[in-house]
Tab-separated table of C-alpha atoms (C1' of nucleotides) and ligand atoms in Angstrom:
chain	number	residue	atom	x	y	z
A	1	MET	CA	108.948	236.355	-41.622
A	2	ILE	CA	110.249	237.460	-44.980
A	3	ARG	CA	113.498	239.247	-44.713
A	4	ASP	CA	112.907	242.760	-45.984
A	5	SER	CA	109.498	244.014	-47.076
A	6	ARG	CA	110.243	247.706	-46.768
A	7	LEU	CA	110.152	248.408	-50.492
A	8	SER	CA	106.774	246.747	-50.711
A	9	SER	CA	105.639	248.696	-47.661
A	10	VAL	CA	106.697	252.137	-48.819
A	11	LEU	CA	105.150	251.543	-52.226
A	12	HIS	CA	101.855	250.689	-50.619
A	13	ALA	CA	102.117	253.707	-48.357
A	14	LEU	CA	103.120	256.111	-51.119
A	15	LEU	CA	100.261	255.067	-53.400
A	16	HIS	CA	97.891	255.450	-50.513
A	17	MET	CA	99.222	258.932	-49.915
A	18	ALA	CA	98.965	259.737	-53.603
A	19	GLU	CA	95.260	258.921	-53.571
A	20	HIS	CA	94.694	260.807	-50.351
A	21	ASP	CA	94.171	264.549	-49.830
A	22	GLY	CA	96.375	266.083	-47.175
A	23	PRO	CA	99.022	264.408	-45.034
A	24	MET	CA	98.552	260.954	-43.573
A	25	THR	CA	99.676	260.058	-40.079
A	26	SER	CA	101.966	257.164	-39.240
A	27	GLU	CA	99.116	255.576	-37.370
A	28	ALA	CA	96.781	255.736	-40.370
A	29	LEU	CA	99.478	254.307	-42.637
A	30	GLY	CA	100.228	251.672	-40.047
A	31	ARG	CA	96.610	250.575	-40.109
A	32	CYS	CA	96.686	250.255	-43.901
A	33	LEU	CA	99.950	248.342	-43.911
A	34	ALA	CA	99.130	246.331	-40.814
A	35	ALA	CA	102.360	247.656	-39.383
A	36	ASN	CA	103.485	249.448	-36.282
A	37	PRO	CA	103.424	253.271	-36.479
A	38	VAL	CA	106.979	253.489	-35.184
A	39	VAL	CA	108.120	251.176	-37.938
A	40	VAL	CA	106.306	253.388	-40.419
A	41	ARG	CA	108.177	256.449	-39.129
A	42	ARG	CA	111.440	254.569	-39.215
A	43	THR	CA	111.006	253.545	-42.823
A	44	MET	CA	109.385	256.719	-44.097
A	45	GLY	CA	112.167	258.658	-42.413
A	46	LEU	CA	114.569	257.167	-44.943
A	47	LEU	CA	112.397	258.472	-47.765
A	48	ARG	CA	112.317	261.867	-46.091
A	49	ASP	CA	116.111	261.887	-45.907
A	50	ALA	CA	116.099	261.198	-49.632
A	51	GLY	CA	113.791	264.157	-50.250
A	52	LEU	CA	110.869	262.091	-51.503
A	53	VAL	CA	108.388	262.818	-48.713
A	54	ALA	CA	108.003	265.435	-45.999
A	55	SER	CA	106.748	265.093	-42.454
A	56	GLU	CA	105.067	267.592	-40.163
A	57	ARG	CA	104.191	267.403	-36.510
A	58	GLY	CA	101.240	268.515	-34.508
A	59	HIS	CA	97.619	268.811	-35.512
A	60	ALA	CA	96.981	268.046	-39.159
A	61	GLY	CA	100.528	266.733	-39.327
A	62	GLY	CA	101.735	263.561	-40.981
A	63	TRP	CA	103.410	262.472	-44.173
A	64	ARG	CA	103.005	263.794	-47.722
A	65	ILE	CA	104.737	263.230	-51.041
A	66	VAL	CA	106.949	266.045	-52.273
A	67	ALA	CA	108.361	264.337	-55.361
A	68	ASP	CA	106.881	263.925	-58.822
A	69	LEU	CA	105.278	260.509	-59.151
A	70	GLU	CA	106.463	260.309	-62.751
A	71	THR	CA	110.117	260.610	-61.820
A	72	VAL	CA	110.290	258.365	-58.751
A	73	SER	CA	111.238	254.849	-59.814
A	74	LEU	CA	111.307	251.735	-57.705
A	75	ARG	CA	115.066	251.855	-58.000
A	76	ARG	CA	115.200	255.305	-56.462
A	77	LEU	CA	113.102	254.027	-53.582
A	78	HIS	CA	115.419	251.063	-53.228
A	79	GLU	CA	118.340	253.462	-53.027
A	80	ALA	CA	116.499	255.639	-50.531
A	81	LEU	CA	116.097	252.581	-48.310
A	82	GLY	CA	119.872	252.194	-48.262
A	83	GLU	CA	120.161	249.646	-51.082
A	84	PRO	CA	119.607	246.607	-48.901
A	85	ALA	CA	120.973	243.294	-50.135
A	86	ILE	CA	118.835	241.850	-52.892
A	87	HIS	CA	120.130	238.303	-52.805
A	88	ALA	CA	119.761	235.843	-49.986
A	89	LEU	CA	122.697	233.841	-51.324
A	90	GLY	CA	126.306	234.804	-50.960
A	91	HIS	CA	129.894	233.724	-50.903
A	92	ARG	CA	131.665	232.299	-47.953
A	93	HIS	CA	134.783	234.425	-48.444
A	94	GLU	CA	134.784	237.498	-50.608
A	95	THR	CA	138.453	237.480	-51.639
A	96	PRO	CA	139.715	233.934	-51.177
A	97	SER	CA	143.308	232.971	-51.778
A	98	CYS	CA	142.244	229.507	-52.887
A	99	LEU	CA	141.977	229.141	-56.659
A	100	VAL	CA	139.079	226.721	-56.410
A	101	GLU	CA	137.089	229.182	-54.388
A	102	GLN	CA	138.031	231.941	-56.794
A	103	ALA	CA	136.600	229.921	-59.666
A	104	VAL	CA	133.441	229.227	-57.673
A	105	ASN	CA	133.013	232.863	-56.692
A	106	ALA	CA	133.558	234.001	-60.258
A	107	ALA	CA	130.822	231.733	-61.591
A	108	LEU	CA	128.352	232.424	-58.817
A	109	GLY	CA	129.196	236.105	-58.716
A	110	GLN	CA	128.642	236.625	-62.405
A	111	ALA	CA	125.260	234.923	-62.387
A	112	MET	CA	124.177	236.891	-59.351
A	113	ALA	CA	125.476	240.154	-60.752
A	114	GLU	CA	123.487	239.603	-63.932
A	115	ALA	CA	120.333	238.851	-61.983
A	116	GLU	CA	120.835	241.893	-59.799
A	117	ALA	CA	121.453	244.113	-62.806
A	118	LEU	CA	118.265	242.868	-64.412
A	119	LEU	CA	116.255	243.465	-61.265
A	120	LEU	CA	117.613	246.972	-60.784
A	121	ASP	CA	116.937	247.719	-64.430
A	122	ARG	CA	113.328	246.620	-64.045
A	123	PHE	CA	113.085	248.692	-60.900
A	124	ALA	CA	114.433	251.700	-62.763
A	125	GLN	CA	111.745	251.405	-65.419
A	126	VAL	CA	108.744	251.422	-63.103
A	127	THR	CA	107.620	254.702	-61.553
A	128	LEU	CA	105.099	255.481	-58.874
A	129	ALA	CA	102.926	256.988	-61.592
A	130	ASP	CA	102.971	253.654	-63.436
A	131	LEU	CA	101.801	251.885	-60.317
A	132	ALA	CA	99.117	254.505	-59.730
A	133	ARG	CA	97.843	253.939	-63.268
A	134	ASP	CA	97.896	250.184	-62.778
A	135	PHE	CA	95.903	250.616	-59.607
A	136	ALA	CA	93.384	252.825	-61.420
A	137	ARG	CA	93.026	250.164	-64.106
A	138	ARG	CA	92.418	247.449	-61.544
A	139	HIS	CA	89.954	249.687	-59.775
A	140	ALA	CA	88.019	250.305	-62.976
A	141	GLU	CA	87.971	246.575	-63.712
A	142	VAL	CA	86.472	245.770	-60.358
A	143	ARG	CA	83.842	248.467	-60.743
A	144	ALA	CA	82.965	247.197	-64.194
A	145	GLN	CA	82.503	243.677	-62.878
A	146	LYS	CA	80.298	244.849	-60.049
A	147	GLY	CA	78.219	247.117	-62.259
B	1	MET	CA	127.417	234.371	-41.818
B	2	ILE	CA	125.277	237.126	-43.224
B	3	ARG	CA	123.520	235.080	-45.861
B	4	ASP	CA	123.130	231.570	-47.171
B	5	SER	CA	126.510	230.459	-48.468
B	6	ARG	CA	125.764	226.767	-48.762
B	7	LEU	CA	125.818	226.694	-52.549
B	8	SER	CA	129.205	228.388	-52.515
B	9	SER	CA	130.369	225.952	-49.858
B	10	VAL	CA	129.304	222.770	-51.573
B	11	LEU	CA	130.821	223.934	-54.850
B	12	HIS	CA	134.118	224.513	-53.139
B	13	ALA	CA	133.886	221.140	-51.435
B	14	LEU	CA	132.879	219.250	-54.573
B	15	LEU	CA	135.714	220.694	-56.644
B	16	HIS	CA	138.095	219.814	-53.894
B	17	MET	CA	136.781	216.274	-53.900
B	18	ALA	CA	137.011	216.136	-57.673
B	19	GLU	CA	140.733	216.938	-57.537
B	20	HIS	CA	141.319	214.504	-54.699
B	21	ASP	CA	141.849	210.742	-54.824
B	22	GLY	CA	139.679	208.752	-52.474
B	23	PRO	CA	137.035	210.014	-50.065
B	24	MET	CA	137.498	213.184	-48.019
B	25	THR	CA	136.401	213.439	-44.428
B	26	SER	CA	134.116	216.140	-43.064
B	27	GLU	CA	136.978	217.388	-40.969
B	28	ALA	CA	139.280	217.772	-43.962
B	29	LEU	CA	136.565	219.566	-45.930
B	30	GLY	CA	135.833	221.727	-42.929
B	31	ARG	CA	139.451	222.815	-42.810
B	32	CYS	CA	139.346	223.779	-46.477
B	33	LEU	CA	136.059	225.655	-46.132
B	34	ALA	CA	136.900	227.120	-42.748
B	35	ALA	CA	133.669	225.536	-41.548
B	36	ASN	CA	132.592	223.229	-38.786
B	37	PRO	CA	132.671	219.492	-39.642
B	38	VAL	CA	129.125	219.046	-38.377
B	39	VAL	CA	127.952	221.794	-40.685
B	40	VAL	CA	129.764	220.043	-43.524
B	41	ARG	CA	127.940	216.801	-42.762
B	42	ARG	CA	124.649	218.647	-42.501
B	43	THR	CA	125.034	220.290	-45.881
B	44	MET	CA	126.666	217.386	-47.701
B	45	GLY	CA	123.896	215.182	-46.364
B	46	LEU	CA	121.471	217.065	-48.577
B	47	LEU	CA	123.624	216.285	-51.596
B	48	ARG	CA	123.739	212.644	-50.542
B	49	ASP	CA	119.934	212.566	-50.336
B	50	ALA	CA	119.920	213.926	-53.884
B	51	GLY	CA	122.229	211.119	-55.041
B	52	LEU	CA	125.141	213.402	-55.919
B	53	VAL	CA	127.632	212.200	-53.327
B	54	ALA	CA	128.050	209.146	-51.109
B	55	SER	CA	129.332	208.878	-47.573
B	56	GLU	CA	131.018	206.034	-45.765
B	57	ARG	CA	131.927	205.580	-42.139
B	58	GLY	CA	134.906	204.107	-40.408
B	59	HIS	CA	138.525	204.007	-41.442
B	60	ALA	CA	139.141	205.419	-44.912
B	61	GLY	CA	135.592	206.743	-44.818
B	62	GLY	CA	134.350	210.160	-45.885
B	63	TRP	CA	132.638	211.788	-48.856
B	64	ARG	CA	133.027	211.116	-52.559
B	65	ILE	CA	131.273	212.215	-55.714
B	66	VAL	CA	129.056	209.639	-57.411
B	67	ALA	CA	127.608	211.862	-60.150
B	68	ASP	CA	129.073	212.874	-63.489
B	69	LEU	CA	130.661	216.304	-63.221
B	70	GLU	CA	129.445	217.151	-66.715
B	71	THR	CA	125.797	216.665	-65.820
B	72	VAL	CA	125.635	218.336	-62.425
B	73	SER	CA	124.675	221.989	-62.835
B	74	LEU	CA	124.611	224.683	-60.191
B	75	ARG	CA	120.844	224.593	-60.483
B	76	ARG	CA	120.738	220.924	-59.577
B	77	LEU	CA	122.860	221.691	-56.536
B	78	HIS	CA	120.542	224.545	-55.631
B	79	GLU	CA	117.632	222.121	-55.828
B	80	ALA	CA	119.499	219.537	-53.789
B	81	LEU	CA	119.900	222.156	-51.064
B	82	GLY	CA	116.142	222.516	-50.909
B	83	GLU	CA	115.821	225.510	-53.224
B	84	PRO	CA	116.381	228.127	-50.548
B	85	ALA	CA	114.987	231.604	-51.147
B	86	ILE	CA	117.079	233.529	-53.632
B	87	HIS	CA	115.768	236.991	-52.867
B	88	ALA	CA	116.185	238.895	-49.640
B	89	LEU	CA	113.240	241.128	-50.570
B	90	GLY	CA	109.625	240.160	-50.336
B	91	HIS	CA	106.035	241.220	-50.060
B	92	ARG	CA	104.307	242.122	-46.892
B	93	HIS	CA	101.179	240.108	-47.731
B	94	GLU	CA	101.120	237.454	-50.395
B	95	THR	CA	97.464	237.690	-51.398
B	96	PRO	CA	96.225	241.095	-50.327
B	97	SER	CA	92.623	242.175	-50.697
B	98	CYS	CA	93.718	245.766	-51.200
B	99	LEU	CA	93.968	246.791	-54.852
B	100	VAL	CA	96.889	249.114	-54.188
B	101	GLU	CA	98.862	246.313	-52.655
B	102	GLN	CA	97.889	244.026	-55.500
B	103	ALA	CA	99.325	246.513	-57.978
B	104	VAL	CA	102.497	246.832	-55.921
B	105	ASN	CA	102.904	243.083	-55.586
B	106	ALA	CA	102.328	242.595	-59.300
B	107	ALA	CA	105.068	245.040	-60.246
B	108	LEU	CA	107.552	243.859	-57.655
B	109	GLY	CA	106.687	240.230	-58.198
B	110	GLN	CA	107.202	240.366	-61.934
B	111	ALA	CA	110.590	242.027	-61.655
B	112	MET	CA	111.703	239.559	-59.028
B	113	ALA	CA	110.379	236.592	-60.969
B	114	GLU	CA	112.332	237.700	-64.028
B	115	ALA	CA	115.511	238.090	-62.025
B	116	GLU	CA	115.033	234.699	-60.410
B	117	ALA	CA	114.380	233.043	-63.755
B	118	LEU	CA	117.552	234.572	-65.154
B	119	LEU	CA	119.592	233.427	-62.186
B	120	LEU	CA	118.245	229.871	-62.323
B	121	ASP	CA	118.882	229.798	-66.049
B	122	ARG	CA	122.494	230.828	-65.532
B	123	PHE	CA	122.781	228.219	-62.793
B	124	ALA	CA	121.420	225.582	-65.146
B	125	GLN	CA	124.078	226.355	-67.730
B	126	VAL	CA	127.115	225.937	-65.500
B	127	THR	CA	128.267	222.448	-64.549
B	128	LEU	CA	130.808	221.226	-62.079
B	129	ALA	CA	132.978	220.225	-65.022
B	130	ASP	CA	132.900	223.833	-66.258
B	131	LEU	CA	134.104	225.033	-62.895
B	132	ALA	CA	136.805	222.378	-62.787
B	133	ARG	CA	138.040	223.548	-66.182
B	134	ASP	CA	137.978	227.167	-65.037
B	135	PHE	CA	140.005	226.184	-62.015
B	136	ALA	CA	142.521	224.356	-64.193
B	137	ARG	CA	142.842	227.446	-66.391
B	138	ARG	CA	143.470	229.681	-63.374
B	139	HIS	CA	145.940	227.173	-62.040
B	140	ALA	CA	147.872	227.140	-65.327
B	141	GLU	CA	147.876	230.938	-65.397
B	142	VAL	CA	149.422	231.159	-61.975
B	143	ARG	CA	152.061	228.597	-62.841
B	144	ALA	CA	152.881	230.447	-66.010
B	145	GLN	CA	153.325	233.701	-64.108
B	146	LYS	CA	155.570	232.059	-61.545
B	147	GLY	CA	157.602	230.220	-64.131
C	1	DA	C1'	98.081	274.676	-21.450
C	2	DA	C1'	96.368	270.599	-23.659
C	3	DT	C1'	96.592	267.773	-27.522
C	4	DC	C1'	98.429	265.703	-31.464
C	5	DA	C1'	102.031	263.753	-34.230
C	6	DT	C1'	106.723	263.079	-35.360
C	7	DG	C1'	111.820	261.764	-33.717
C	8	DT	C1'	114.438	258.602	-31.544
C	9	DA	C1'	116.415	255.494	-28.264
C	10	DA	C1'	116.259	251.010	-26.265
C	11	DC	C1'	114.616	246.826	-25.913
C	12	DT	C1'	112.173	242.332	-27.474
C	13	DA	C1'	110.607	238.856	-30.979
C	14	DG	C1'	111.070	236.018	-34.785
C	15	DT	C1'	113.786	233.827	-38.513
C	16	DG	C1'	117.410	231.078	-40.620
C	17	DA	C1'	122.187	229.796	-41.424
C	18	DT	C1'	126.094	228.640	-38.853
C	19	DG	C1'	128.832	227.106	-34.691
C	20	DT	C1'	129.285	223.854	-30.974
C	21	DT	C1'	128.786	219.952	-27.852
C	22	DA	C1'	127.386	215.417	-27.034
C	23	DC	C1'	126.356	210.911	-28.057
C	24	DA	C1'	124.828	206.964	-30.970
C	25	DT	C1'	125.938	204.016	-35.061
C	26	DG	C1'	128.545	201.485	-38.141
C	27	DA	C1'	132.992	200.094	-40.545
C	28	DA	C1'	137.887	198.916	-40.638
C	29	DG	C1'	142.126	197.374	-38.212
C	30	DG	C1'	144.492	195.434	-34.416
D	1	DC	C1'	136.493	191.317	-29.246
D	2	DC	C1'	137.775	195.962	-28.935
D	3	DT	C1'	139.702	200.156	-30.153
D	4	DT	C1'	139.623	203.723	-33.485
D	5	DC	C1'	137.723	206.377	-36.964
D	6	DA	C1'	134.112	208.793	-39.277
D	7	DT	C1'	129.391	209.617	-40.213
D	8	DG	C1'	124.344	210.643	-38.302
D	9	DT	C1'	121.742	213.388	-35.541
D	10	DA	C1'	119.847	215.867	-31.756
D	11	DA	C1'	120.054	219.911	-28.966
D	12	DC	C1'	121.383	224.279	-28.019
D	13	DA	C1'	124.119	228.719	-28.697
D	14	DT	C1'	125.429	232.496	-31.841
D	15	DC	C1'	124.895	236.074	-35.236
D	16	DA	C1'	122.675	239.374	-38.242
D	17	DC	C1'	118.648	241.680	-39.551
D	18	DT	C1'	113.895	243.261	-39.981
D	19	DA	C1'	109.806	244.064	-37.414
D	20	DG	C1'	107.366	244.986	-33.055
D	21	DT	C1'	107.005	247.503	-28.765
D	22	DT	C1'	107.578	250.784	-24.979
D	23	DA	C1'	108.935	255.126	-23.437
D	24	DC	C1'	109.899	259.752	-23.685
D	25	DA	C1'	111.389	264.138	-25.860
D	26	DT	C1'	110.230	267.719	-29.344
D	27	DG	C1'	107.581	270.695	-31.931
D	28	DA	C1'	103.085	272.454	-34.007
D	29	DT	C1'	98.202	273.401	-33.641
D	30	DT	C1'	94.166	274.496	-31.129
E	1	LIG	S1	95.194	249.030	-47.261
E	1	LIG	FE1	94.836	250.992	-47.925
E	1	LIG	S2	95.002	250.819	-50.064
E	1	LIG	FE2	96.037	249.131	-49.278
E	2	LIG	S1	140.797	225.647	-49.607
E	2	LIG	FE1	141.177	223.804	-50.584
E	2	LIG	S2	140.964	224.362	-52.648
E	2	LIG	FE2	139.938	225.859	-51.568
DNA sequence: AATCATGTAACTAGTGATGTTACATGAAGG
DNA sequence: CCTTCATGTAACATCACTAGTTACATGATT
């Protein structure tokens, strides 16, 4: 089980919703993601708290996007999910008194900080609209091959 | 205990060993790392399998470095540890049939691959000797401040 | 009123490093 | 020889975290 696939999940869900008319229920999204509806609510609830989606109960209820696809970047979604840890590696002690460990943490920490900065920068430069366009391109390719 | 701190641990241990005459026991290293001696053996055993350190039993036994500090990079240590996953994030499905998920995985995967490549590159450019020199510099700084 | 769908709490499952106990194996010293 | 020391390794517990599941309350629509 990979550690955290929520960013991947919400992206899949959001693009689905973008291509879909009207709200989508947690159960429908759960079927698409092969995930449990309660987990969908749990995760989408974080996006709702961030003002990116809205939820409604009752008949014809479900989830819908309330943000502009052009302005929502992967980084904003990452933040909406609570900025979970990106790296699986870490230090043993954060603020060691030992000089050796300080040297080790400095070297490791700098490399990891650079990698994290790069990743967040890439995340900031990709929007939901970009992904929707990429999907449309892939879709057209497949149709062209079949036809 | 939140994440994988083995690379940090072995770096700390190796630099300790580098500054120390004769082999160091797992118990002594465990005291320095605030770790269990069995865990030390477990982790150092991977470095031994990679030919970076040697272990001996009995009186005056313990661990010692058998590689050149100048040639052992953080990346080589990372490999010796079995190249554990660097990212805490991941995809839900690796090879999805759904085009939406393919687009999502492509975008996420590229960003993560770039970040991982950068991190491994930084790891490749730092050797144990570099860290030892950094430690010596910090040590001199502290002595200068005290004196 | 019945139905649908979210909101949320509470619990379980699975994963992987780390902690711990226990015992076998081999090397040095007496 | 035999005691001591230290590694080698198995087996199991612990911890943190996401994901899965069950159960029930709440609110909106019909
Ligand atoms: S399963 Fe619905 S588009 Fe991915
Ligand atoms: S505790 Fe020994 S140098 Fe870090």
